[in-house]
Every structure is written in structure tokens, then in C-alpha cells.
Coordinates of C-alpha atoms in Angstrom, one line a residue:
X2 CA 30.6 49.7 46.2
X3 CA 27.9 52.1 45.7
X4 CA 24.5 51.1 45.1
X5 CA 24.0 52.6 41.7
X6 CA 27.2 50.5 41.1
X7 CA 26.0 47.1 42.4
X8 CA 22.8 47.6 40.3
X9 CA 24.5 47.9 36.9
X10 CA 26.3 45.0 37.6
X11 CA 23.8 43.1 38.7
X12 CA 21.6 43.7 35.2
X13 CA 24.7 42.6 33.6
X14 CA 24.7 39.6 35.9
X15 CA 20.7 39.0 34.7
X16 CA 21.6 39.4 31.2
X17 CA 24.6 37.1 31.1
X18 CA 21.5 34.4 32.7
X19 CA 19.5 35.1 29.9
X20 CA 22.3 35.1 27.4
X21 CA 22.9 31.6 29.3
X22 CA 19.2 30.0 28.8
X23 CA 19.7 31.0 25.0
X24 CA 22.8 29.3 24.3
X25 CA 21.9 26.4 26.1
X26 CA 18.7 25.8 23.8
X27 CA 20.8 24.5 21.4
X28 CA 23.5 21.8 21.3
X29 CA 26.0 23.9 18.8
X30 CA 26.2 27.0 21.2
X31 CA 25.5 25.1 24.9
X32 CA 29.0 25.3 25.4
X33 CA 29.1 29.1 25.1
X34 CA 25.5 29.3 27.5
X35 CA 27.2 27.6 30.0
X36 CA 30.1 30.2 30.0
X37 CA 27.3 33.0 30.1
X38 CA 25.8 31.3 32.9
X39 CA 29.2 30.5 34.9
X40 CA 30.7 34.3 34.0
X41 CA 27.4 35.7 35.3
X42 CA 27.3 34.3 38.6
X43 CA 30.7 35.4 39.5
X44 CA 29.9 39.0 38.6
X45 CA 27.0 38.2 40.8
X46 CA 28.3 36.5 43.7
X47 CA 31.7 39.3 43.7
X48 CA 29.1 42.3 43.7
X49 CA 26.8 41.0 46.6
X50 CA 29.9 40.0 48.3
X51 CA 31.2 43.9 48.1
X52 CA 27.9 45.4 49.0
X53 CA 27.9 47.9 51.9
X54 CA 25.2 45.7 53.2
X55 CA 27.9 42.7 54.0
X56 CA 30.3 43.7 57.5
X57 CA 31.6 40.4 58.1
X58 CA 33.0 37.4 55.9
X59 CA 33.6 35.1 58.2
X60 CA 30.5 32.8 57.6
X61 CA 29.8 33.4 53.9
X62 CA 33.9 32.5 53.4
X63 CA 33.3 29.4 55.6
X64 CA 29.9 28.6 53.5
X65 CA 31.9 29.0 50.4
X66 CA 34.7 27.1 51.1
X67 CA 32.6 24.1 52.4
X68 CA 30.0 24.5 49.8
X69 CA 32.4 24.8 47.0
X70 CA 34.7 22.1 48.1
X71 CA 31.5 19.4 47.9
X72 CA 30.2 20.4 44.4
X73 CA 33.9 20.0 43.4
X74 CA 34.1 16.4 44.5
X75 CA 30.5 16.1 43.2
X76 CA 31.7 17.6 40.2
X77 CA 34.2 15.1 39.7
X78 CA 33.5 12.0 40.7
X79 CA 29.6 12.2 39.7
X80 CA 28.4 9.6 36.2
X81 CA 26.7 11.1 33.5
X82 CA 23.8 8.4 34.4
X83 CA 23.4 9.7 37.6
X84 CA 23.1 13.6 36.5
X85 CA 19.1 12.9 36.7
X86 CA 18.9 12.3 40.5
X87 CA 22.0 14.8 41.0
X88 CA 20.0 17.7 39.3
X89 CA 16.9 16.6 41.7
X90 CA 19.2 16.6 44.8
X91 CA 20.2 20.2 43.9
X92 CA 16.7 21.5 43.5
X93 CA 15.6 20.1 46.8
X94 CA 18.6 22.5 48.2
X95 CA 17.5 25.3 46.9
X96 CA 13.8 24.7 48.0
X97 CA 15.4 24.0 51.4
X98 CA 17.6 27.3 51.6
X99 CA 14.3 29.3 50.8
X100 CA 12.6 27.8 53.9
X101 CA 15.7 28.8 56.0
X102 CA 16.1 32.2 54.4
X103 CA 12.2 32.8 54.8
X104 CA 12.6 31.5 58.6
X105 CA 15.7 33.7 59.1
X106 CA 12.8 36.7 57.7
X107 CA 10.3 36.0 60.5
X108 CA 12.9 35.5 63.4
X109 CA 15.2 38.9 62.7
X110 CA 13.6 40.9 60.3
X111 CA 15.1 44.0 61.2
X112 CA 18.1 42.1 59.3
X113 CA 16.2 42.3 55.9
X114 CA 15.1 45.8 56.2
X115 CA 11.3 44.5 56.9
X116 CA 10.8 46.2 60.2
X117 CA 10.5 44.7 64.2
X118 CA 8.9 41.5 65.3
X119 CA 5.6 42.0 65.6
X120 CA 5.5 45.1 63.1
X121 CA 6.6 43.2 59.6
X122 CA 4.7 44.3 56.6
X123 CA 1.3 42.7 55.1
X124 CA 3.3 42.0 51.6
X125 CA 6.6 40.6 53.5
X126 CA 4.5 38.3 55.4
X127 CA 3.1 37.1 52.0
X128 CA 6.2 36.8 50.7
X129 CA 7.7 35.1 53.5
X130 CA 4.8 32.4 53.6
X131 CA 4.6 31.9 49.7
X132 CA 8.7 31.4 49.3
X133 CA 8.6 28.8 52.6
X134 CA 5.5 26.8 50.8
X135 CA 7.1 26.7 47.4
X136 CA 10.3 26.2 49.1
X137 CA 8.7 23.1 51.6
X138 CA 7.0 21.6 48.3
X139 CA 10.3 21.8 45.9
X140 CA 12.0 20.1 48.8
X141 CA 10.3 16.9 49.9
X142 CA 9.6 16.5 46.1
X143 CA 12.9 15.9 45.0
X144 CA 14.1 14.0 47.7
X145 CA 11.1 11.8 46.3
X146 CA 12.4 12.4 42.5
X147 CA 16.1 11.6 43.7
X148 CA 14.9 8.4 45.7
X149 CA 13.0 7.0 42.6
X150 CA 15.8 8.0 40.3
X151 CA 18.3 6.6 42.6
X152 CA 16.4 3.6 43.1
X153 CA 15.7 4.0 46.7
X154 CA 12.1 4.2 46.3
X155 CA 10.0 2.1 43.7
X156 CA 10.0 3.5 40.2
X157 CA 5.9 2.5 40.1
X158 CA 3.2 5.1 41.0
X159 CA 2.9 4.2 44.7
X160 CA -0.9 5.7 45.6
X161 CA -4.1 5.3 47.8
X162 CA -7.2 5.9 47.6
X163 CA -8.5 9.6 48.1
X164 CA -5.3 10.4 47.3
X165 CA -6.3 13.2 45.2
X166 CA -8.6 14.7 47.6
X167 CA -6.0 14.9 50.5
X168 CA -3.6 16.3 48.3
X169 CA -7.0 19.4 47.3
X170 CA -7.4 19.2 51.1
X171 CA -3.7 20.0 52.5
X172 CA -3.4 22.4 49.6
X173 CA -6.7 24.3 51.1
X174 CA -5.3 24.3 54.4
X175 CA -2.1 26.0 53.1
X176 CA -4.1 29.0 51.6
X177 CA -5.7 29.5 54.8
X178 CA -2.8 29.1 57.1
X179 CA -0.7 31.6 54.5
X180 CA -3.5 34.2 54.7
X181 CA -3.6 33.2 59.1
X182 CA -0.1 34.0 59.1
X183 CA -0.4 37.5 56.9
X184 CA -3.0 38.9 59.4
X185 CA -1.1 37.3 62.7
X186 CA 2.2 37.2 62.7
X187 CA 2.0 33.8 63.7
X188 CA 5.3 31.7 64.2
X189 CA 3.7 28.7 65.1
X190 CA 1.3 29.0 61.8
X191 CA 4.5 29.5 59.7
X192 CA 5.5 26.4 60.9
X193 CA 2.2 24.7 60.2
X194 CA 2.3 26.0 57.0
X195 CA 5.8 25.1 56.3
X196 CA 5.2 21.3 57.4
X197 CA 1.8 20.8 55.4
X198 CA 3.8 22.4 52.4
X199 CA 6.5 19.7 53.0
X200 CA 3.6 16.9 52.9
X201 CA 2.3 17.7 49.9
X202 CA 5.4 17.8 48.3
X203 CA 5.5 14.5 49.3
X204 CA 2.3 13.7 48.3
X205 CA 2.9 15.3 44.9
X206 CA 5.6 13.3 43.3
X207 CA 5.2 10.2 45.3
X208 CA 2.5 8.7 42.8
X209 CA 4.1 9.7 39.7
X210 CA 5.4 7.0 37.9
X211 CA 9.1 6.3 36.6
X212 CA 7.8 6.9 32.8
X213 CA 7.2 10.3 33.4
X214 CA 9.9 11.0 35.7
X215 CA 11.5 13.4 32.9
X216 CA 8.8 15.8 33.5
X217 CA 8.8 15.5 36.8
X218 CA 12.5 17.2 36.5
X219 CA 11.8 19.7 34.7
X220 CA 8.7 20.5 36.9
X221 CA 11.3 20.8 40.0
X222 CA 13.6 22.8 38.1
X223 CA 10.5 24.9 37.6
X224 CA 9.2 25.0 41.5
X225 CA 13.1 25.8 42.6
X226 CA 12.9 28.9 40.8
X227 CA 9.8 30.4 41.9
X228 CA 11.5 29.8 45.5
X229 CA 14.7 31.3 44.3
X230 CA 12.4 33.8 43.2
X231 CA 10.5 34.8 46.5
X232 CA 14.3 34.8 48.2
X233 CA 14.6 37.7 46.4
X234 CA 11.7 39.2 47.4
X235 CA 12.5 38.3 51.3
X236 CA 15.9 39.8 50.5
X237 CA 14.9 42.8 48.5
X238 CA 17.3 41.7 46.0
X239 CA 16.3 42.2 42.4
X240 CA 18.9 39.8 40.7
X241 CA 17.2 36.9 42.8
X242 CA 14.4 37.9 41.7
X243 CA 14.9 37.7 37.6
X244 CA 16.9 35.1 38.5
X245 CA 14.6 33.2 39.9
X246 CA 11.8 34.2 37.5
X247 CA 13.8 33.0 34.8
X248 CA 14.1 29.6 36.3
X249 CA 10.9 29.2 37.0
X250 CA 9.8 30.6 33.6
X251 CA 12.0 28.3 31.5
X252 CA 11.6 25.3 34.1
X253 CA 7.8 25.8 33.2
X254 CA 8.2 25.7 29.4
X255 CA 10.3 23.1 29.6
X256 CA 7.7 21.1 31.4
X257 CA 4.8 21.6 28.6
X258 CA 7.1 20.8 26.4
X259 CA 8.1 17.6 28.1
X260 CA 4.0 17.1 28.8
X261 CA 3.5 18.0 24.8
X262 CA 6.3 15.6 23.9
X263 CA 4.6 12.4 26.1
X264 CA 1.0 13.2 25.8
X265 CA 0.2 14.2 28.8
X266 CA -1.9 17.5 30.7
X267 CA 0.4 20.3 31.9
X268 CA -2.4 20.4 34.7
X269 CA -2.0 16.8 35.7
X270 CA 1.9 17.4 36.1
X271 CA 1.0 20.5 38.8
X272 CA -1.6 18.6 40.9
X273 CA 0.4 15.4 40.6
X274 CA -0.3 11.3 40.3
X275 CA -0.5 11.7 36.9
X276 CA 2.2 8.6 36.2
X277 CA 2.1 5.4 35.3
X278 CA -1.6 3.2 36.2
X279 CA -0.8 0.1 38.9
X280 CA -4.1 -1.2 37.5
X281 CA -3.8 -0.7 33.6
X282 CA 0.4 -2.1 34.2
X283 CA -0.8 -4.9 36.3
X284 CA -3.7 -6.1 33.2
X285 CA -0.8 -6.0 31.3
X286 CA 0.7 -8.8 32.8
X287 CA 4.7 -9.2 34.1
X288 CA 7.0 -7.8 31.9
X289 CA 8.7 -10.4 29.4
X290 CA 6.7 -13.3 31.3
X291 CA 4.1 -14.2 27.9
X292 CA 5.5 -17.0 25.8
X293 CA 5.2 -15.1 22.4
X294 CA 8.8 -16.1 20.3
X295 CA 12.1 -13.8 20.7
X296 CA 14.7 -13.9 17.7
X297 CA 17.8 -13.5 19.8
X298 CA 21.0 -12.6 17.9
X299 CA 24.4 -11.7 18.6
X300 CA 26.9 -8.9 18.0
X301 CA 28.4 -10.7 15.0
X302 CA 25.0 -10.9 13.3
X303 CA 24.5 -7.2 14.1
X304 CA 27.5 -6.1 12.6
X305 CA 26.8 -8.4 9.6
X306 CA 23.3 -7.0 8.8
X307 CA 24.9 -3.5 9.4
X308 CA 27.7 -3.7 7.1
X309 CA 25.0 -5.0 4.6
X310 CA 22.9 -1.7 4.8
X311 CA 22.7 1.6 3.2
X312 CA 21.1 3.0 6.1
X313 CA 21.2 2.9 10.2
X314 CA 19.3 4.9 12.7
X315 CA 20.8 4.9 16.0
X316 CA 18.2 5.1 18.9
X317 CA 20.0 5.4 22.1
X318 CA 18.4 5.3 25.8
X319 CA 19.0 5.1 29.6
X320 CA 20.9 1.5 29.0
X321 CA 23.1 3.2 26.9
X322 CA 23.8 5.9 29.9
X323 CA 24.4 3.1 32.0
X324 CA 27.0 1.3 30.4
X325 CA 29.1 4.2 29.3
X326 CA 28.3 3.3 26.2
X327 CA 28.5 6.3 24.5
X328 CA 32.1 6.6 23.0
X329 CA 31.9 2.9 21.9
X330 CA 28.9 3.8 20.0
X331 CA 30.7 6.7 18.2
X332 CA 33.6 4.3 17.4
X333 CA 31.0 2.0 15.9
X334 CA 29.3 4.6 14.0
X335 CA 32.8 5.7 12.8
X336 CA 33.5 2.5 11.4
X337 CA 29.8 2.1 9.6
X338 CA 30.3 5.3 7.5
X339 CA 33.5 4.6 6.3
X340 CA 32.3 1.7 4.2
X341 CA 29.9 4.6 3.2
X342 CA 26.7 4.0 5.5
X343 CA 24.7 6.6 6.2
X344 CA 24.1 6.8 10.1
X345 CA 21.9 9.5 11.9
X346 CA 20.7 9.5 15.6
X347 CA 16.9 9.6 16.5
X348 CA 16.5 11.3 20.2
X349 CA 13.2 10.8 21.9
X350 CA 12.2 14.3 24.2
X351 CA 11.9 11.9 27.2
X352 CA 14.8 9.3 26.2
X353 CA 17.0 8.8 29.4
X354 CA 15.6 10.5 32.7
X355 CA 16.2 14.3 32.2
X356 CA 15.1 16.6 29.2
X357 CA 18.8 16.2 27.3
X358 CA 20.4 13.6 28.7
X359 CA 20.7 11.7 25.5
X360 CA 22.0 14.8 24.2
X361 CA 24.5 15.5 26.6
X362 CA 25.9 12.0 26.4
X363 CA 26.2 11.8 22.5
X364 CA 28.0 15.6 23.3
X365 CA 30.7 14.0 25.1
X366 CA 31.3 11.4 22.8
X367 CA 31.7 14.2 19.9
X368 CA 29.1 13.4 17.5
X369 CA 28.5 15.7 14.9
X370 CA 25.1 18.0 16.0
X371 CA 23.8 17.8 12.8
X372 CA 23.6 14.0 12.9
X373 CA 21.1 14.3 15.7
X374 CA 17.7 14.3 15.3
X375 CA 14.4 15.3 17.2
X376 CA 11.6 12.9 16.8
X377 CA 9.6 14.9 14.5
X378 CA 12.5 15.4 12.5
X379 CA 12.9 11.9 11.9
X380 CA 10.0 9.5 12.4
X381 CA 9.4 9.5 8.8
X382 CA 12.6 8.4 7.9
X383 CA 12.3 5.1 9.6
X384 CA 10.0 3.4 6.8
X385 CA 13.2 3.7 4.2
X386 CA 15.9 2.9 6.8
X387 CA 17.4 -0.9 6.6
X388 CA 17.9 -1.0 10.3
X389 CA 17.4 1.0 13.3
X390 CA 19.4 -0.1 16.1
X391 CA 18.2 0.6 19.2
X392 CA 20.5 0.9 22.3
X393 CA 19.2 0.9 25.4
X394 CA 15.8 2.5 25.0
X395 CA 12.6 0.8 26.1
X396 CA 9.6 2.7 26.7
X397 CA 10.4 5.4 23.9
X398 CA 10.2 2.9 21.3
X399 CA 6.9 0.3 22.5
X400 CA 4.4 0.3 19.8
X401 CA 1.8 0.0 22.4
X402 CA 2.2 3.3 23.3
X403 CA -0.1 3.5 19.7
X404 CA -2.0 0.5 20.0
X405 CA -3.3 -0.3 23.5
X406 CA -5.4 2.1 25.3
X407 CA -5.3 0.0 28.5
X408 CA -1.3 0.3 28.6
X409 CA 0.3 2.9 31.0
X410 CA 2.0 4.5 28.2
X411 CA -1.1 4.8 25.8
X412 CA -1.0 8.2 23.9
X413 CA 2.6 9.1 24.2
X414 CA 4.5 10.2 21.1
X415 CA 7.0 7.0 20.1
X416 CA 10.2 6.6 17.9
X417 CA 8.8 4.4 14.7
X418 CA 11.8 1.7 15.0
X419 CA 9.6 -0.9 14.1
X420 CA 8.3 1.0 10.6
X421 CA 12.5 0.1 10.1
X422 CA 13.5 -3.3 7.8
X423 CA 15.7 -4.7 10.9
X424 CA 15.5 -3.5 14.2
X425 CA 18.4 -4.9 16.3
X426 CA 17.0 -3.9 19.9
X427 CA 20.4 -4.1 22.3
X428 CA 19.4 -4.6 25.6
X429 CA 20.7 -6.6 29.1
X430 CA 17.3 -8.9 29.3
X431 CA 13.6 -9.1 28.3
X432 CA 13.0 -7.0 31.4
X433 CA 10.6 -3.7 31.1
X434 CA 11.6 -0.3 30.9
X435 CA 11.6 2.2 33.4
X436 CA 7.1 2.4 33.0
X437 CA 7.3 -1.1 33.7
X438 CA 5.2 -2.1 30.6
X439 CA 6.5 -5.2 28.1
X440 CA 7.4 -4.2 25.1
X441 CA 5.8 -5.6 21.9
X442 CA 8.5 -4.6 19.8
X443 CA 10.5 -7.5 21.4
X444 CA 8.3 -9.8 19.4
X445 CA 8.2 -8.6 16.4
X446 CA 9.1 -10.2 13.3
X447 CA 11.7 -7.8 11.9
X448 CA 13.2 -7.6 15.4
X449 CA 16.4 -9.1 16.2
X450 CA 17.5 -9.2 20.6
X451 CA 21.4 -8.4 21.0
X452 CA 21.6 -9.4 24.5
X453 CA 24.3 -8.3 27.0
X454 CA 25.9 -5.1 28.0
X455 CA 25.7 -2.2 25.8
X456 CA 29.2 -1.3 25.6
X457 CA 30.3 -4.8 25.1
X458 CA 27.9 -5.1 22.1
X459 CA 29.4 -2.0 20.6
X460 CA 33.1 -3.0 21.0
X461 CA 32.3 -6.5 19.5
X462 CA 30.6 -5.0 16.8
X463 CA 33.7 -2.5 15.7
X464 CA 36.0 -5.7 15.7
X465 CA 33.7 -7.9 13.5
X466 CA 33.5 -4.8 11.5
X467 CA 37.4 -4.1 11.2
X468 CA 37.8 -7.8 10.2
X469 CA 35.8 -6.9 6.9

């Protein structure tokens, strides 16, 4: 395949991407985005696979095979509640792959067209050095993002003292060993510089708290690009490259958005520790321990107030991920507006534990895109809704979030459930959410505790509500 040749198919490749990252900005057309996306990386992987720089298959058709053969199994035995931690596993792959690829560089660079050990190019040593550092950092911090997500490692910021300043003081000495390594050559300094890049990765995420663990995905999305990015750049290949950039690009948007969406500093996000405070969460005393009154109801009374209402706005949240709820919910829903109820859904930007995971669940269950709703497109509405019926959600929806500047959560945008006449708040226990922070909605007057399983709720409900 001539070069000429490869070229125009990789711009086709890059413009299938960014056909891709459009249709996937909206729920109607993410179907056809994800084609783009899938169609473009086999135009991509078929024309670097035909390139008169590839003499041997052996390898890549090994790589392929075993690669391909785990993200099928992956593929289909993964849970859509567990698509948070899986999305941070991958990025921590890609980060790692542009440490290898960048140590692969140093070792034979007359492989990559950069010249003779000893004799590699200022701008290729940059390169090298910057793609291993962003690489090192995307890697340990999303083994940290998966552990938390997983629940390996506490959801609560976990920090010390100083902690700031080490993380200023390792970034310092990565700027220095990078330009040390430009002037020398150095292996042994791209190795320092590698492992003081994988510590404060660590360092990074580590201290973030669960509540903002949304961002923190996005962020890592962001980070894995840039590495993808300076692949390229090692590899002298430009699709990588816009690839890469757009990655990082969106990844980056996406994160402001996500910071816009909870109140918090874009800047705080990049330097890190900007979660949850231990000493703020800890004033606020254990969740569900204060003896304030909870009005705890059952599925039968929820169905009853329901099929008494004009109105319902569903709110739905990690529990309702966890229990599969989903499809129930859509039955139940179903049910409601044939008696002629109106029913919309209210989706918080940080509801579940990825930017669109609520979306993506209410997606599989078929609901109608048009009875979705942002939270800006529907906080108003909850002052003239009978009954907002929250499933799952926690933190999204804790009025204190408005009202208590010493809570964790203070300043972050909220669903107004509570502004509803009933709120029926489905949830397994009292417990906290994910920030760790009791929730003052639980004792409100107009609110009503369904608790148990989501799913359960939701099938119980559709049989009192057939019975009518």
C-alpha cells in the first residue's frame, strides 16, 4: 500500500472519529457514533496493518487474537454497573502501552525512524519523556479510580498532611528529570522519570473522594489521550496523533463540564485532592446515626400515591444500576401513563459514576429520549410535580448540598426532589451515598422511605398497579 494511499485512508479513519464524538453527544444518534467510531478503527487498524512498514504478522496476529478474545469475554459478561471501573481499567492500559511504546523508542530507535542510540533527536527525546510521564500518571491513576470504583480501596479521600506540596514537589522533579533526559540520553533518568510519574499518579487520584469520582473519569479519559497522543508522535503516525488529540480534547471538555455541573475548579481536578473533606464529613456526624423521625412506607403505598397523581418525576441513581432495575422501572412507568400520568425522567450530570451512565441504562431499557431530561431542563418543574420518586440516587438529590457550607458536597448543583408534593425516596437502607454525607431529605416531611431492593420495589409496584 503506498503511502499516499495509507494517508487518505487514514484522514477518512480521523474523520469517521470525529463523525464518532458527534453522534455520541446525543442519545438519539449515539447509536450511529458508535458505528462511526467502530467502522473507523477498522479502516485504521487494516491500513497500518498493510503498510510497507509491517514485514512480519506473527506478533501483531498473536496480540490480536489474545487481545480481542479478552475484550470479547469482557464484552459479554461485563454489568452495566460495573462499566465505571471497566472504562478506568482501560485507560490505565492505554497509559501503560504509551510507557512501553516510549521505552521500546529509547531502546531501538532505529525502529521508529529516530536515529542510533546515543544520536536520537532533541524533539524525540521530548516526546519520548512527555508520552512515558502522561502515560506513568494515566496509569497508576486509574488503577486508583478502578480500586475505589471497585471497592477495593475506600471511597473517602484518603490524604496527609503536606500532601499538596509533595505532589508540587514530584511534579518539579519530573520537569527537571524530562529536560535531564533531553540533553543526556539518559536510560536510567527515563526510568526515574517514568517512576516519579507513576507516583504522582498515585498521589493524584488517591485523595479524591467517591462524590467526585465522575470527574475523575472523565479526567482519565482525558490524560489517556494526550498519551495516545504522544504514541503518535514516537511513532510518526499522524492518525495517533488526531486520534489522540481528539481524546484528549473531548476528555477535557467533558471534565469542565462535569466540574461546571458539581461546582467544582477545573484546576483543582488537574492538581488533585480536590474530593470529599474527612474533616467537614466527619462534623457531620455518621450517616443515618441522628434520631430525627423517618416516614417509612412500602411499595403498596407507593403505587397508591402514584396512581393518585397527575404527575411523576423519576430520578434514578447508582442503586438503580445496581439492582438492574432499569427495565422494571420502564414497566412501571408504562403502567403509570396508561391511566394517563404524565411521567418524565430527571438525570443529574454526575448521577451514577461515569458522565452517562444513567443515560445509557434508561437506553437499554428503551425509554423514549425525549422523556429525559437534563437538570436544567427540569429543576423547575419539580415545584408542580405530585411526586418525584427517587430510585437509587443519594448525593444528587441532598438538600444540603444548598444549605450547609460545612458539608462535603456544599455548592454542587442538586435535583429539587424535595420542592416535589411526595417524594417516595427508594433506597436499600438509611446508609449514605457514595460522598458519605446523610442526607436531610430522608427526614423531611413530604418524604416517604420505600425500603428494599430497587427492582423489587418496582415489580411490586406494577402488580398493585395492575390490580387497579
Amino acid at each position: 500500500m503506498s503511502i499516499n494511499l495509507s494517508a487518505f485512508l487514514y484522514l477518512i479513519s480521523a474523520t469517521c472519529f470525529i463523525l464518532a464524538l458527534r453522534g455520541l453527544s446525543s442519545a438519539a444518534t449515539s447509536r450511529t457514533g458508535n458505528l462511526y467510531g467502530i467502522f473507523g478503527m477498522i479502516i485504521a487498524i487494516l491500513t497500518t496493518l498493510l503498510g510497507p512498514s509491517i514485514s512480519r504478522y506473527t506478533w501483531i496476529l498473536l496480540a490480536i487474537i489474545i487481545g480481542g478474545s479478552i475484550g470479547t469475554i469482557i464484552a459479554r459478561r461485563i454489568k452495566m454497573t460495573a462499566l465505571p471501573q471497566l472504562v478506568a481499567a482501560f485507560h490505565s492500559l492505554v497509559g501503560l502501552a504509551a510507557v512501553f511504546v516510549a521505552a521500546a523508542a529509547l531502546y531501538s530507535p532505529e525502529t521508529f525512524h529516530l536515529g542510533v542510540p546515543g544520536q536520537i533527536k532533541f524533539m524525540s527525546l521530548f516526546e519520548m519523556g512527555l508520552g512515558a510521564a502522561v502515560g506513568a500518571i494515566t496509569f497508576t491513576g486509574s488503577i486508583i479510580a478502578f480500586g475505589k470504583l471497585q471497592g477495593l480501596i475506600s471511597g473517602k479521600p484518603l490524604v496527609f498532611p503536606k500532601q499538596h506540596q509533595l505532589n508540587a514537589l514530584i511534579a518539579l522533579a519530573i520537569v527537571v528529570l524530562l529536560i535531564s533526559f533531553m540533553s543526556t540520553e539518559s536510560v536510567p533518568l527515563f526510568w526515574l522519570l517514568t517512576f516519579a510519574s507513576f507516583a504522582l499518579g498515585f498521589l493524584l487520584i488517591l485523595p479524591i473522594g467517591g462524590a467526585d469520582m465522575p470527574v475523575v473519569i472523565s479526567m482519565l479519559n482525558s490524560y489517556s489521550g494526550w498519551a495516545a497522543a504522544g504514541i503518535g508522535f514516537t511513532m510518526h503516525n499522524n492518525l495517533l496523533i488526531i486520534t489522540g488529540a481528539l481524546v484528549g480534547a473531548s476528555g477535557a471538555i467533558l471534565s469542565y463540564i462535569m466540574c461546571k455541573g458539581m461546582n467544582r475548579s477545573i484546576f483543582n481536578v488537574i492538581l488533585g485532592g480536590f474530593g470529599t473533606d474527612p474533616s467537614a464529613a466527619a462534623a457531620a456526624g455518621p450517616a443515618g446515626s441522628n434520631d430525627k423521625p423517618v416516614k417509612v412506607s412500602s411499595a403498596e403505598d407507593a403505587a397508591f400515591i402514584m396512581n393518585n397523581s397527575r404527575s411523576v418525576i423519576i430520578v434514578p441513581g447508582y442503586g438503580m444500576a445496581v439492582a438492574q432495575a432499569q427495565h422494571a422501572l420502564r414497566e412501571m412507568v408504562d403502567s403509570l401513563k396508561k391511566k394517563g400520568i404524565t411521567v418524565r425522567y430527571a438525570i443529574h450530570p454526575v448521577a451514577g459514576r461515569m458522565p452517562g451512565h444513567m443515560n445509557v441504562l434508561l437506553a437499554e431499557a428503551n425509554v423514549p429520549y425525549d422523556e429525559v431530561l437534563e437538570l436544567e431542563d427540569i429543576n423547575h418543574d419539580f415545584s408542580s410535580t405530585d411526586v418525584a420518586f427517587v430510585i437509587g440516587a443519594n448525593d444528587i438529590t441532598n438538600p444540603a448540598a444548598r444549605t450547609d457550607s460545612s458539608s462535603p458536597i456544599y455548592g454542587m448543583p442538586i435535583l429539587d426532589v424535595e420542592k416535589a408534593r411526595t417524594v417516595l425516596f427508594v433506597k436499600r437502607s438509611l446508609a449514605s451515598g457514595y460522598a458519605g454525607v446523610d442526607n436531610e431529605l430522608f427526614y423531611r416531611d413530604n418524604t416517604l422511605m420505600v425500603l428494599g431492593d430497587a427492582k423489587k420495589v418496582c415489580e411490586e409496584v406494577i402488580k398493585v398497579l395492575k390490580e387497579d
